[in-house]
mmCIF file of N, CA and C in Angstrom:
data_model
loop_
_atom_site.group_PDB
_atom_site.id
_atom_site.type_symbol
_atom_site.label_atom_id
_atom_site.label_comp_id
_atom_site.label_asym_id
_atom_site.label_seq_id
_atom_site.Cartn_x
_atom_site.Cartn_y
_atom_site.Cartn_z
ATOM 1 N N MET A 8 -21.581 39.651 -18.213
ATOM 2 C CA MET A 8 -23.013 40.434 -19.058
ATOM 3 C C MET A 8 -22.070 39.755 -20.717
ATOM 4 N N GLN A 9 -23.150 39.501 -21.547
ATOM 5 C CA GLN A 9 -22.788 39.331 -22.598
ATOM 6 C C GLN A 9 -23.001 40.802 -23.510
ATOM 7 N N GLU A 10 -22.570 40.464 -24.835
ATOM 8 C CA GLU A 10 -23.384 42.024 -25.750
ATOM 9 C C GLU A 10 -24.418 40.785 -26.746
ATOM 10 N N VAL A 11 -25.289 42.504 -26.137
ATOM 11 C CA VAL A 11 -27.490 42.065 -27.194
ATOM 12 C C VAL A 11 -26.306 41.846 -28.119
ATOM 13 N N PRO A 12 -27.250 40.956 -28.525
ATOM 14 C CA PRO A 12 -27.299 40.051 -29.706
ATOM 15 C C PRO A 12 -28.072 40.554 -30.914
ATOM 16 N N GLY A 13 -27.689 40.746 -31.875
ATOM 17 C CA GLY A 13 -28.626 41.329 -33.192
ATOM 18 C C GLY A 13 -28.241 42.869 -33.113
ATOM 19 N N ASN A 14 -27.922 43.372 -31.965
ATOM 20 C CA ASN A 14 -27.725 44.385 -31.882
ATOM 21 C C ASN A 14 -26.701 45.753 -32.310
ATOM 22 N N GLY A 15 -27.042 46.803 -33.606
ATOM 23 C CA GLY A 15 -26.087 46.542 -34.304
ATOM 24 C C GLY A 15 -25.174 47.736 -33.467
ATOM 25 N N THR A 16 -25.532 48.548 -32.715
ATOM 26 C CA THR A 16 -24.873 49.872 -32.090
ATOM 27 C C THR A 16 -24.631 48.869 -31.369
ATOM 28 N N SER A 17 -24.246 48.159 -30.719
ATOM 29 C CA SER A 17 -23.322 47.200 -29.684
ATOM 30 C C SER A 17 -22.297 46.986 -30.740
ATOM 31 N N GLU A 18 -21.985 46.534 -31.904
ATOM 32 C CA GLU A 18 -21.985 46.090 -32.345
ATOM 33 C C GLU A 18 -20.306 47.051 -32.978
ATOM 34 N N SER A 19 -21.028 47.917 -33.428
ATOM 35 C CA SER A 19 -20.542 49.656 -33.417
ATOM 36 C C SER A 19 -19.329 49.732 -32.978
ATOM 37 N N VAL A 20 -19.677 49.816 -31.834
ATOM 38 C CA VAL A 20 -19.188 50.526 -30.402
ATOM 39 C C VAL A 20 -18.009 48.923 -30.399
ATOM 40 N N SER A 21 -17.758 48.176 -29.969
ATOM 41 C CA SER A 21 -16.922 47.085 -30.512
ATOM 42 C C SER A 21 -16.221 47.161 -31.446
ATOM 43 N N VAL A 22 -16.599 47.311 -32.583
ATOM 44 C CA VAL A 22 -15.946 47.763 -33.820
ATOM 45 C C VAL A 22 -14.538 49.004 -33.686
ATOM 46 N N GLU A 23 -15.088 49.957 -33.152
ATOM 47 C CA GLU A 23 -14.879 50.944 -32.566
ATOM 48 C C GLU A 23 -13.737 51.402 -31.925
ATOM 49 N N ILE A 24 -14.376 50.336 -30.342
ATOM 50 C CA ILE A 24 -12.781 51.173 -29.538
ATOM 51 C C ILE A 24 -11.663 49.569 -30.062
ATOM 52 N N ALA A 25 -12.192 49.086 -30.832
ATOM 53 C CA ALA A 25 -11.039 47.449 -31.369
ATOM 54 C C ALA A 25 -10.263 49.112 -32.541
ATOM 55 N N SER A 26 -11.072 50.126 -32.663
ATOM 56 C CA SER A 26 -9.810 50.567 -33.618
ATOM 57 C C SER A 26 -9.473 51.403 -33.205
ATOM 58 N N ALA A 27 -9.735 51.956 -32.327
ATOM 59 C CA ALA A 27 -9.436 53.349 -31.345
ATOM 60 C C ALA A 27 -8.127 53.419 -30.798
ATOM 61 N N ILE A 28 -8.541 51.743 -30.876
ATOM 62 C CA ILE A 28 -7.040 52.336 -28.871
ATOM 63 C C ILE A 28 -5.856 50.815 -29.611
ATOM 64 N N GLY A 29 -5.122 51.363 -29.296
ATOM 65 C CA GLY A 29 -3.957 51.130 -29.446
ATOM 66 C C GLY A 29 -2.763 51.791 -29.648
ATOM 67 N N LYS A 30 -1.844 51.587 -28.839
ATOM 68 C CA LYS A 30 -1.223 52.583 -28.969
ATOM 69 C C LYS A 30 -0.053 53.091 -30.096
ATOM 70 N N ASP A 31 -0.025 52.720 -30.685
ATOM 71 C CA ASP A 31 0.104 53.764 -32.159
ATOM 72 C C ASP A 31 -1.242 54.751 -32.191
ATOM 73 N N VAL A 32 -2.034 54.084 -32.106
ATOM 74 C CA VAL A 32 -3.797 55.165 -32.616
ATOM 75 C C VAL A 32 -3.250 56.905 -30.731
ATOM 76 N N LEU A 33 -3.736 55.779 -29.946
ATOM 77 C CA LEU A 33 -3.239 56.788 -28.697
ATOM 78 C C LEU A 33 -1.978 57.580 -29.287
ATOM 79 N N LEU A 34 -1.218 57.458 -29.665
ATOM 80 C CA LEU A 34 0.367 58.186 -29.189
ATOM 81 C C LEU A 34 -0.509 59.508 -30.174
ATOM 82 N N GLU A 35 -0.648 58.837 -31.700
ATOM 83 C CA GLU A 35 -1.494 60.141 -32.553
ATOM 84 C C GLU A 35 -2.035 61.083 -32.150
ATOM 85 N N ARG A 36 -3.181 61.089 -31.115
ATOM 86 C CA ARG A 36 -4.273 60.995 -30.434
ATOM 87 C C ARG A 36 -3.883 62.685 -29.778
ATOM 88 N N PHE A 37 -2.632 62.285 -28.886
ATOM 89 C CA PHE A 37 -2.070 62.702 -28.057
ATOM 90 C C PHE A 37 -0.777 63.376 -28.388
ATOM 91 N N GLY A 38 -0.808 63.823 -30.000
ATOM 92 C CA GLY A 38 0.302 64.364 -30.413
ATOM 93 C C GLY A 38 1.576 63.441 -30.005
ATOM 94 N N GLY A 39 1.387 62.442 -29.824
ATOM 95 C CA GLY A 39 3.036 61.851 -29.477
ATOM 96 C C GLY A 39 3.731 62.059 -28.703
ATOM 97 N N ASP A 40 2.931 62.450 -27.326
ATOM 98 C CA ASP A 40 3.302 62.595 -25.691
ATOM 99 C C ASP A 40 3.071 61.855 -24.843
ATOM 100 N N GLU A 41 3.701 60.575 -24.519
ATOM 101 C CA GLU A 41 3.680 59.397 -24.369
ATOM 102 C C GLU A 41 2.981 59.349 -22.817
ATOM 103 N N THR A 42 3.798 61.020 -22.020
ATOM 104 C CA THR A 42 3.780 60.699 -21.087
ATOM 105 C C THR A 42 2.093 61.500 -20.939
ATOM 106 N N THR A 43 1.922 62.023 -21.785
ATOM 107 C CA THR A 43 0.597 62.694 -21.865
ATOM 108 C C THR A 43 0.005 61.802 -21.567
ATOM 109 N N MET A 44 -0.583 60.628 -22.755
ATOM 110 C CA MET A 44 -0.795 59.186 -23.256
ATOM 111 C C MET A 44 -1.546 58.780 -22.157
ATOM 112 N N LYS A 45 -0.022 58.475 -21.497
ATOM 113 C CA LYS A 45 -0.116 57.015 -20.284
ATOM 114 C C LYS A 45 -1.202 58.343 -19.062
ATOM 115 N N ASP A 46 -0.909 59.734 -18.688
ATOM 116 C CA ASP A 46 -1.485 59.906 -18.017
ATOM 117 C C ASP A 46 -2.929 60.119 -17.912
ATOM 118 N N VAL A 47 -3.457 60.366 -18.814
ATOM 119 C CA VAL A 47 -5.010 59.857 -19.871
ATOM 120 C C VAL A 47 -5.522 58.577 -19.764
ATOM 121 N N VAL A 48 -4.992 57.672 -19.367
ATOM 122 C CA VAL A 48 -5.766 56.143 -19.618
ATOM 123 C C VAL A 48 -5.093 56.116 -18.279
ATOM 124 N N SER A 49 -4.507 56.545 -17.438
ATOM 125 C CA SER A 49 -4.706 55.586 -15.970
ATOM 126 C C SER A 49 -5.413 56.375 -15.423
ATOM 127 N N LEU A 50 -5.745 57.841 -15.896
ATOM 128 C CA LEU A 50 -6.951 59.059 -15.128
ATOM 129 C C LEU A 50 -8.337 58.515 -15.254
ATOM 130 N N PHE A 51 -8.334 58.164 -16.956
ATOM 131 C CA PHE A 51 -9.411 57.798 -17.413
ATOM 132 C C PHE A 51 -10.224 56.454 -16.643
ATOM 133 N N ILE A 52 -9.183 55.471 -16.622
ATOM 134 C CA ILE A 52 -9.178 54.045 -15.552
ATOM 135 C C ILE A 52 -9.616 54.210 -14.716
ATOM 136 N N ASP A 53 -8.736 54.820 -13.790
ATOM 137 C CA ASP A 53 -9.323 55.121 -12.312
ATOM 138 C C ASP A 53 -10.614 55.249 -12.372
ATOM 139 N N VAL A 54 -10.740 57.278 -12.736
ATOM 140 C CA VAL A 54 -12.341 57.395 -12.810
ATOM 141 C C VAL A 54 -13.115 56.862 -13.097
ATOM 142 N N VAL A 55 -13.065 55.999 -14.160
ATOM 143 C CA VAL A 55 -14.383 55.761 -14.801
ATOM 144 C C VAL A 55 -14.563 54.069 -14.535
ATOM 145 N N GLY A 56 -13.650 53.938 -13.837
ATOM 146 C CA GLY A 56 -14.152 52.252 -13.240
ATOM 147 C C GLY A 56 -14.471 52.953 -11.870
ATOM 148 N N GLU A 57 -13.861 53.839 -11.008
ATOM 149 C CA GLU A 57 -14.935 54.606 -9.696
ATOM 150 C C GLU A 57 -16.972 55.191 -10.336
ATOM 151 N N GLU A 58 -16.731 55.159 -11.266
ATOM 152 C CA GLU A 58 -17.875 56.352 -12.318
ATOM 153 C C GLU A 58 -19.274 54.993 -12.554
ATOM 154 N N ARG A 59 -18.360 54.018 -12.943
ATOM 155 C CA ARG A 59 -19.039 52.233 -12.940
ATOM 156 C C ARG A 59 -19.961 52.632 -12.261
ATOM 157 N N LYS A 60 -19.342 52.060 -11.560
ATOM 158 C CA LYS A 60 -20.323 51.065 -9.974
ATOM 159 C C LYS A 60 -21.246 52.068 -9.345
ATOM 160 N N THR A 61 -20.548 53.550 -9.289
ATOM 161 C CA THR A 61 -22.182 54.048 -8.619
ATOM 162 C C THR A 61 -22.702 54.487 -9.224
ATOM 163 N N ILE A 62 -22.856 54.708 -11.179
ATOM 164 C CA ILE A 62 -23.665 54.508 -11.585
ATOM 165 C C ILE A 62 -24.937 53.473 -11.567
ATOM 166 N N ALA A 63 -23.843 52.209 -11.224
ATOM 167 C CA ALA A 63 -24.819 51.058 -11.350
ATOM 168 C C ALA A 63 -25.382 51.025 -10.188
ATOM 169 N N GLU A 64 -24.792 51.387 -8.930
ATOM 170 C CA GLU A 64 -25.945 51.171 -7.807
ATOM 171 C C GLU A 64 -26.942 51.945 -7.908
ATOM 172 N N GLN A 65 -27.026 53.204 -8.689
ATOM 173 C CA GLN A 65 -27.764 54.286 -7.748
ATOM 174 C C GLN A 65 -29.102 53.891 -9.278
ATOM 175 N N ILE A 66 -28.276 53.429 -10.409
ATOM 176 C CA ILE A 66 -29.422 52.569 -11.631
ATOM 177 C C ILE A 66 -30.106 52.085 -10.710
ATOM 178 N N ALA A 67 -29.418 50.755 -9.924
ATOM 179 C CA ALA A 67 -30.120 49.995 -9.717
ATOM 180 C C ALA A 67 -31.147 50.365 -8.489
ATOM 181 N N SER A 68 -30.752 51.240 -7.340
ATOM 182 C CA SER A 68 -31.741 51.626 -6.313
ATOM 183 C C SER A 68 -32.040 52.494 -6.776
ATOM 184 N N ARG A 69 -32.541 52.691 -8.137
ATOM 185 C CA ARG A 69 -33.284 54.151 -8.932
ATOM 186 C C ARG A 69 -33.485 55.229 -8.090
ATOM 187 N N SER A 70 -31.884 55.608 -7.464
ATOM 188 C CA SER A 70 -32.097 56.865 -7.031
ATOM 189 C C SER A 70 -30.771 57.811 -7.601
ATOM 190 N N ASP A 71 -31.828 59.721 -7.260
ATOM 191 C CA ASP A 71 -30.776 60.968 -7.787
ATOM 192 C C ASP A 71 -30.709 60.631 -9.872
ATOM 193 N N LYS A 72 -32.028 60.998 -9.486
ATOM 194 C CA LYS A 72 -31.171 60.607 -11.414
ATOM 195 C C LYS A 72 -31.086 61.491 -12.466
ATOM 196 N N ASP A 73 -31.514 62.655 -11.099
ATOM 197 C CA ASP A 73 -30.060 64.285 -11.960
ATOM 198 C C ASP A 73 -28.479 63.518 -12.201
ATOM 199 N N GLY A 74 -28.303 63.309 -10.320
ATOM 200 C CA GLY A 74 -26.852 63.106 -10.690
ATOM 201 C C GLY A 74 -26.480 61.519 -10.718
ATOM 202 N N CYS A 75 -26.972 60.997 -11.103
ATOM 203 C CA CYS A 75 -26.978 59.473 -11.939
ATOM 204 C C CYS A 75 -26.029 60.604 -13.714
ATOM 205 N N ALA A 76 -27.386 60.916 -14.168
ATOM 206 C CA ALA A 76 -27.825 61.624 -15.663
ATOM 207 C C ALA A 76 -25.950 62.345 -15.711
ATOM 208 N N LYS A 77 -25.983 63.219 -14.617
ATOM 209 C CA LYS A 77 -25.169 63.864 -15.354
ATOM 210 C C LYS A 77 -23.581 62.817 -14.919
ATOM 211 N N ARG A 78 -23.123 61.713 -13.919
ATOM 212 C CA ARG A 78 -22.636 61.015 -13.862
ATOM 213 C C ARG A 78 -21.912 60.771 -15.553
ATOM 214 N N VAL A 79 -23.103 60.153 -15.582
ATOM 215 C CA VAL A 79 -23.535 59.201 -17.132
ATOM 216 C C VAL A 79 -23.360 60.586 -18.122
ATOM 217 N N HIS A 80 -23.533 61.325 -18.399
ATOM 218 C CA HIS A 80 -22.815 62.654 -18.870
ATOM 219 C C HIS A 80 -21.608 62.840 -19.584
ATOM 220 N N ASN A 81 -20.753 62.578 -18.320
ATOM 221 C CA ASN A 81 -19.103 62.756 -18.320
ATOM 222 C C ASN A 81 -18.424 61.160 -17.815
ATOM 223 N N LEU A 82 -19.165 60.384 -18.375
ATOM 224 C CA LEU A 82 -18.335 59.193 -18.996
ATOM 225 C C LEU A 82 -18.511 59.692 -20.577
ATOM 226 N N ALA A 83 -19.903 60.143 -21.131
ATOM 227 C CA ALA A 83 -19.795 60.577 -22.436
ATOM 228 C C ALA A 83 -18.911 61.746 -22.980
ATOM 229 N N SER A 84 -17.815 62.399 -21.851
ATOM 230 C CA SER A 84 -16.709 63.294 -22.117
ATOM 231 C C SER A 84 -15.636 62.375 -21.921
ATOM 232 N N SER A 85 -15.582 61.798 -21.018
ATOM 233 C CA SER A 85 -14.317 61.100 -20.851
ATOM 234 C C SER A 85 -14.375 60.509 -22.193
ATOM 235 N N VAL A 86 -14.842 60.113 -22.878
ATOM 236 C CA VAL A 86 -14.490 58.264 -23.115
ATOM 237 C C VAL A 86 -14.226 59.487 -25.228
ATOM 238 N N SER A 87 -14.501 60.666 -25.010
ATOM 239 C CA SER A 87 -14.534 61.662 -27.097
ATOM 240 C C SER A 87 -12.810 61.706 -26.419
ATOM 241 N N PRO A 88 -12.118 62.275 -26.118
ATOM 242 C CA PRO A 88 -10.657 62.418 -26.168
ATOM 243 C C PRO A 88 -9.439 60.708 -27.584
ATOM 244 N N PHE A 89 -10.454 59.640 -26.087
ATOM 245 C CA PHE A 89 -10.311 58.369 -27.651
ATOM 246 C C PHE A 89 -10.854 58.059 -28.763
ATOM 247 N N GLY A 90 -11.859 59.276 -28.957
ATOM 248 C CA GLY A 90 -11.865 58.927 -30.697
ATOM 249 C C GLY A 90 -13.866 58.220 -30.341
ATOM 250 N N LEU A 91 -14.163 57.886 -29.461
ATOM 251 C CA LEU A 91 -15.561 56.503 -28.965
ATOM 252 C C LEU A 91 -16.386 57.149 -29.416
ATOM 253 N N SER A 92 -17.115 58.417 -30.901
ATOM 254 C CA SER A 92 -18.392 58.998 -30.734
ATOM 255 C C SER A 92 -18.945 57.844 -30.224
ATOM 256 N N THR A 93 -19.102 57.004 -30.869
ATOM 257 C CA THR A 93 -20.578 56.225 -30.826
ATOM 258 C C THR A 93 -20.933 55.340 -29.302
ATOM 259 N N LEU A 94 -19.676 55.496 -28.530
ATOM 260 C CA LEU A 94 -19.290 55.228 -27.217
ATOM 261 C C LEU A 94 -20.323 56.208 -26.497
ATOM 262 N N SER A 95 -19.828 57.329 -26.842
ATOM 263 C CA SER A 95 -20.140 58.362 -26.419
ATOM 264 C C SER A 95 -21.893 58.885 -26.642
ATOM 265 N N ARG A 96 -22.513 58.741 -27.779
ATOM 266 C CA ARG A 96 -24.172 58.958 -28.024
ATOM 267 C C ARG A 96 -25.032 57.899 -27.845
ATOM 268 N N ARG A 97 -24.481 56.406 -26.914
ATOM 269 C CA ARG A 97 -24.530 55.964 -26.234
ATOM 270 C C ARG A 97 -25.269 56.700 -24.942
ATOM 271 N N CYS A 98 -24.089 56.633 -24.230
ATOM 272 C CA CYS A 98 -24.539 57.836 -22.702
ATOM 273 C C CYS A 98 -24.759 58.461 -22.996
ATOM 274 N N ILE A 99 -25.899 59.563 -24.023
ATOM 275 C CA ILE A 99 -26.368 60.641 -24.277
ATOM 276 C C ILE A 99 -27.576 59.769 -24.485
ATOM 277 N N HIS A 100 -27.138 58.994 -24.920
ATOM 278 C CA HIS A 100 -29.363 58.561 -24.802
ATOM 279 C C HIS A 100 -29.559 57.904 -23.343
ATOM 280 N N ILE A 101 -28.694 56.917 -22.321
ATOM 281 C CA ILE A 101 -28.881 56.592 -21.683
ATOM 282 C C ILE A 101 -28.987 58.221 -20.961
ATOM 283 N N GLU A 102 -28.337 59.159 -20.863
ATOM 284 C CA GLU A 102 -28.059 60.045 -19.852
ATOM 285 C C GLU A 102 -30.182 60.821 -19.778
ATOM 286 N N SER A 103 -30.038 61.378 -21.106
ATOM 287 C CA SER A 103 -31.764 61.291 -22.066
ATOM 288 C C SER A 103 -32.607 60.843 -21.163
ATOM 289 N N ALA A 104 -32.569 59.099 -21.012
ATOM 290 C CA ALA A 104 -33.618 58.398 -20.143
ATOM 291 C C ALA A 104 -33.363 58.362 -18.833
ATOM 292 N N LEU A 105 -32.631 59.004 -18.294
ATOM 293 C CA LEU A 105 -32.337 58.792 -16.898
ATOM 294 C C LEU A 105 -33.563 60.285 -16.372
ATOM 295 N N LEU A 106 -33.185 60.935 -17.350
ATOM 296 C CA LEU A 106 -33.845 62.700 -17.522
ATOM 297 C C LEU A 106 -35.001 62.278 -17.790
ATOM 298 N N ARG A 107 -35.941 61.582 -18.328
ATOM 299 C CA ARG A 107 -37.011 61.291 -17.980
ATOM 300 C C ARG A 107 -37.903 60.328 -16.778
ATOM 301 N N GLY A 108 -36.641 59.834 -16.737
ATOM 302 C CA GLY A 108 -36.937 59.332 -15.347
ATOM 303 C C GLY A 108 -37.135 57.687 -15.576
ATOM 304 N N ASP A 109 -37.067 57.523 -16.865
ATOM 305 C CA ASP A 109 -37.325 56.112 -17.918
ATOM 306 C C ASP A 109 -35.569 54.526 -17.280
ATOM 307 N N TRP A 110 -36.086 54.116 -15.447
ATOM 308 C CA TRP A 110 -34.992 53.441 -15.260
ATOM 309 C C TRP A 110 -34.638 52.761 -15.598
ATOM 310 N N GLU A 111 -35.661 51.495 -16.090
ATOM 311 C CA GLU A 111 -35.714 50.640 -17.268
ATOM 312 C C GLU A 111 -34.557 50.804 -18.286
ATOM 313 N N GLN A 112 -34.342 51.802 -19.473
ATOM 314 C CA GLN A 112 -34.333 51.804 -20.328
ATOM 315 C C GLN A 112 -32.571 51.934 -20.243
ATOM 316 N N ALA A 113 -32.548 53.459 -18.784
ATOM 317 C CA ALA A 113 -31.046 53.402 -18.505
ATOM 318 C C ALA A 113 -30.602 52.016 -17.969
ATOM 319 N N GLN A 114 -31.234 51.733 -17.487
ATOM 320 C CA GLN A 114 -30.377 50.173 -17.112
ATOM 321 C C GLN A 114 -30.050 49.277 -17.582
ATOM 322 N N ASP A 115 -31.292 48.919 -18.812
ATOM 323 C CA ASP A 115 -30.561 48.304 -19.815
ATOM 324 C C ASP A 115 -29.511 48.732 -20.746
ATOM 325 N N GLY A 116 -29.748 50.215 -21.501
ATOM 326 C CA GLY A 116 -28.871 50.707 -22.062
ATOM 327 C C GLY A 116 -26.939 50.850 -21.238
ATOM 328 N N PHE A 117 -27.392 50.940 -19.399
ATOM 329 C CA PHE A 117 -25.880 51.228 -19.273
ATOM 330 C C PHE A 117 -25.342 49.898 -18.875
ATOM 331 N N GLU A 118 -26.400 48.495 -18.441
ATOM 332 C CA GLU A 118 -25.914 47.101 -18.894
ATOM 333 C C GLU A 118 -24.889 46.657 -19.952
ATOM 334 N N GLU A 119 -25.289 47.567 -21.343
ATOM 335 C CA GLU A 119 -24.750 46.877 -22.390
ATOM 336 C C GLU A 119 -23.170 48.622 -22.566
ATOM 337 N N ILE A 120 -23.010 50.036 -21.933
ATOM 338 C CA ILE A 120 -22.123 50.752 -22.379
ATOM 339 C C ILE A 120 -21.622 50.563 -20.646
ATOM 340 N N ASP A 121 -21.128 50.061 -19.880
ATOM 341 C CA ASP A 121 -20.524 48.840 -18.710
ATOM 342 C C ASP A 121 -19.958 47.631 -19.111
ATOM 343 N N PHE A 122 -20.534 46.582 -20.563
ATOM 344 C CA PHE A 122 -19.431 46.199 -20.801
ATOM 345 C C PHE A 122 -18.893 46.721 -22.102
ATOM 346 N N HIS A 123 -18.804 47.638 -22.738
ATOM 347 C CA HIS A 123 -18.715 48.059 -23.139
ATOM 348 C C HIS A 123 -17.193 48.728 -22.361
ATOM 349 N N LEU A 124 -17.060 49.504 -21.653
ATOM 350 C CA LEU A 124 -16.118 50.137 -21.414
ATOM 351 C C LEU A 124 -15.479 49.322 -20.103
ATOM 352 N N GLY A 125 -16.089 47.750 -19.395
ATOM 353 C CA GLY A 125 -14.934 47.040 -19.008
ATOM 354 C C GLY A 125 -14.165 46.533 -20.340
ATOM 355 N N LYS A 126 -14.200 46.259 -21.716
ATOM 356 C CA LYS A 126 -13.579 45.674 -23.348
ATOM 357 C C LYS A 126 -12.241 47.039 -22.647
ATOM 358 N N LEU A 127 -13.117 48.334 -22.763
ATOM 359 C CA LEU A 127 -12.330 49.571 -23.088
ATOM 360 C C LEU A 127 -11.088 49.595 -22.111
ATOM 361 N N ILE A 128 -11.543 49.829 -21.492
ATOM 362 C CA ILE A 128 -10.346 49.578 -19.689
ATOM 363 C C ILE A 128 -8.672 48.337 -19.725
ATOM 364 N N GLY A 129 -9.787 47.000 -20.628
ATOM 365 C CA GLY A 129 -9.577 46.327 -20.472
ATOM 366 C C GLY A 129 -7.723 46.879 -21.318
ATOM 367 N N ALA A 130 -8.535 46.611 -23.141
ATOM 368 C CA ALA A 130 -8.064 46.724 -23.803
ATOM 369 C C ALA A 130 -7.041 48.151 -23.964
ATOM 370 N N LEU A 131 -6.823 49.201 -22.726
ATOM 371 C CA LEU A 131 -6.449 50.592 -21.931
ATOM 372 C C LEU A 131 -5.046 49.214 -21.135
ATOM 373 N N LEU A 132 -5.443 49.112 -20.112
ATOM 374 C CA LEU A 132 -4.278 48.187 -19.484
ATOM 375 C C LEU A 132 -2.933 47.820 -20.122
ATOM 376 N N ASP A 133 -3.832 46.772 -21.380
ATOM 377 C CA ASP A 133 -3.128 45.801 -22.547
ATOM 378 C C ASP A 133 -1.944 46.646 -22.533
ATOM 379 N N ILE A 134 -2.575 48.005 -22.668
ATOM 380 C CA ILE A 134 -1.343 48.866 -23.221
ATOM 381 C C ILE A 134 -0.544 49.155 -22.521
ATOM 382 N N GLY A 135 -0.653 49.578 -21.001
ATOM 383 C CA GLY A 135 0.309 49.664 -20.601
ATOM 384 C C GLY A 135 0.058 51.193 -19.596
ATOM 385 N N THR A 136 0.407 51.788 -18.612
ATOM 386 C CA THR A 136 0.352 52.946 -18.372
ATOM 387 C C THR A 136 1.813 53.070 -18.072
ATOM 388 N N ASP A 137 2.521 52.090 -17.475
ATOM 389 C CA ASP A 137 4.032 52.782 -16.819
ATOM 390 C C ASP A 137 4.972 53.504 -17.411
#
């Protein structure tokens, strides 16, 4: 998946991830507690990895809009501890689209978010959780 050309929000999310995800930044965000940071990062990678698959399947099959909206809402909450407010707001827009039954907008939005979540997980894996 490629980034959406000319999409200012997409660019903002990329910048936000780049500035928020670094070992020193994360350590500060988690009060200097490396164990907590590693635990949260590891849990995030596992849970979000699975949720991405489930959401993509639900959107593709146009099934369970309320359950899918709840999963996307949970994604919004999951990125908050990392200080990713723009990404969180994008998730809320997708949740709203789902609740309205606008599957096309939800799919387009989720493709963008999924791309960024992949970048985020990659950056977190680069930091390491060992």
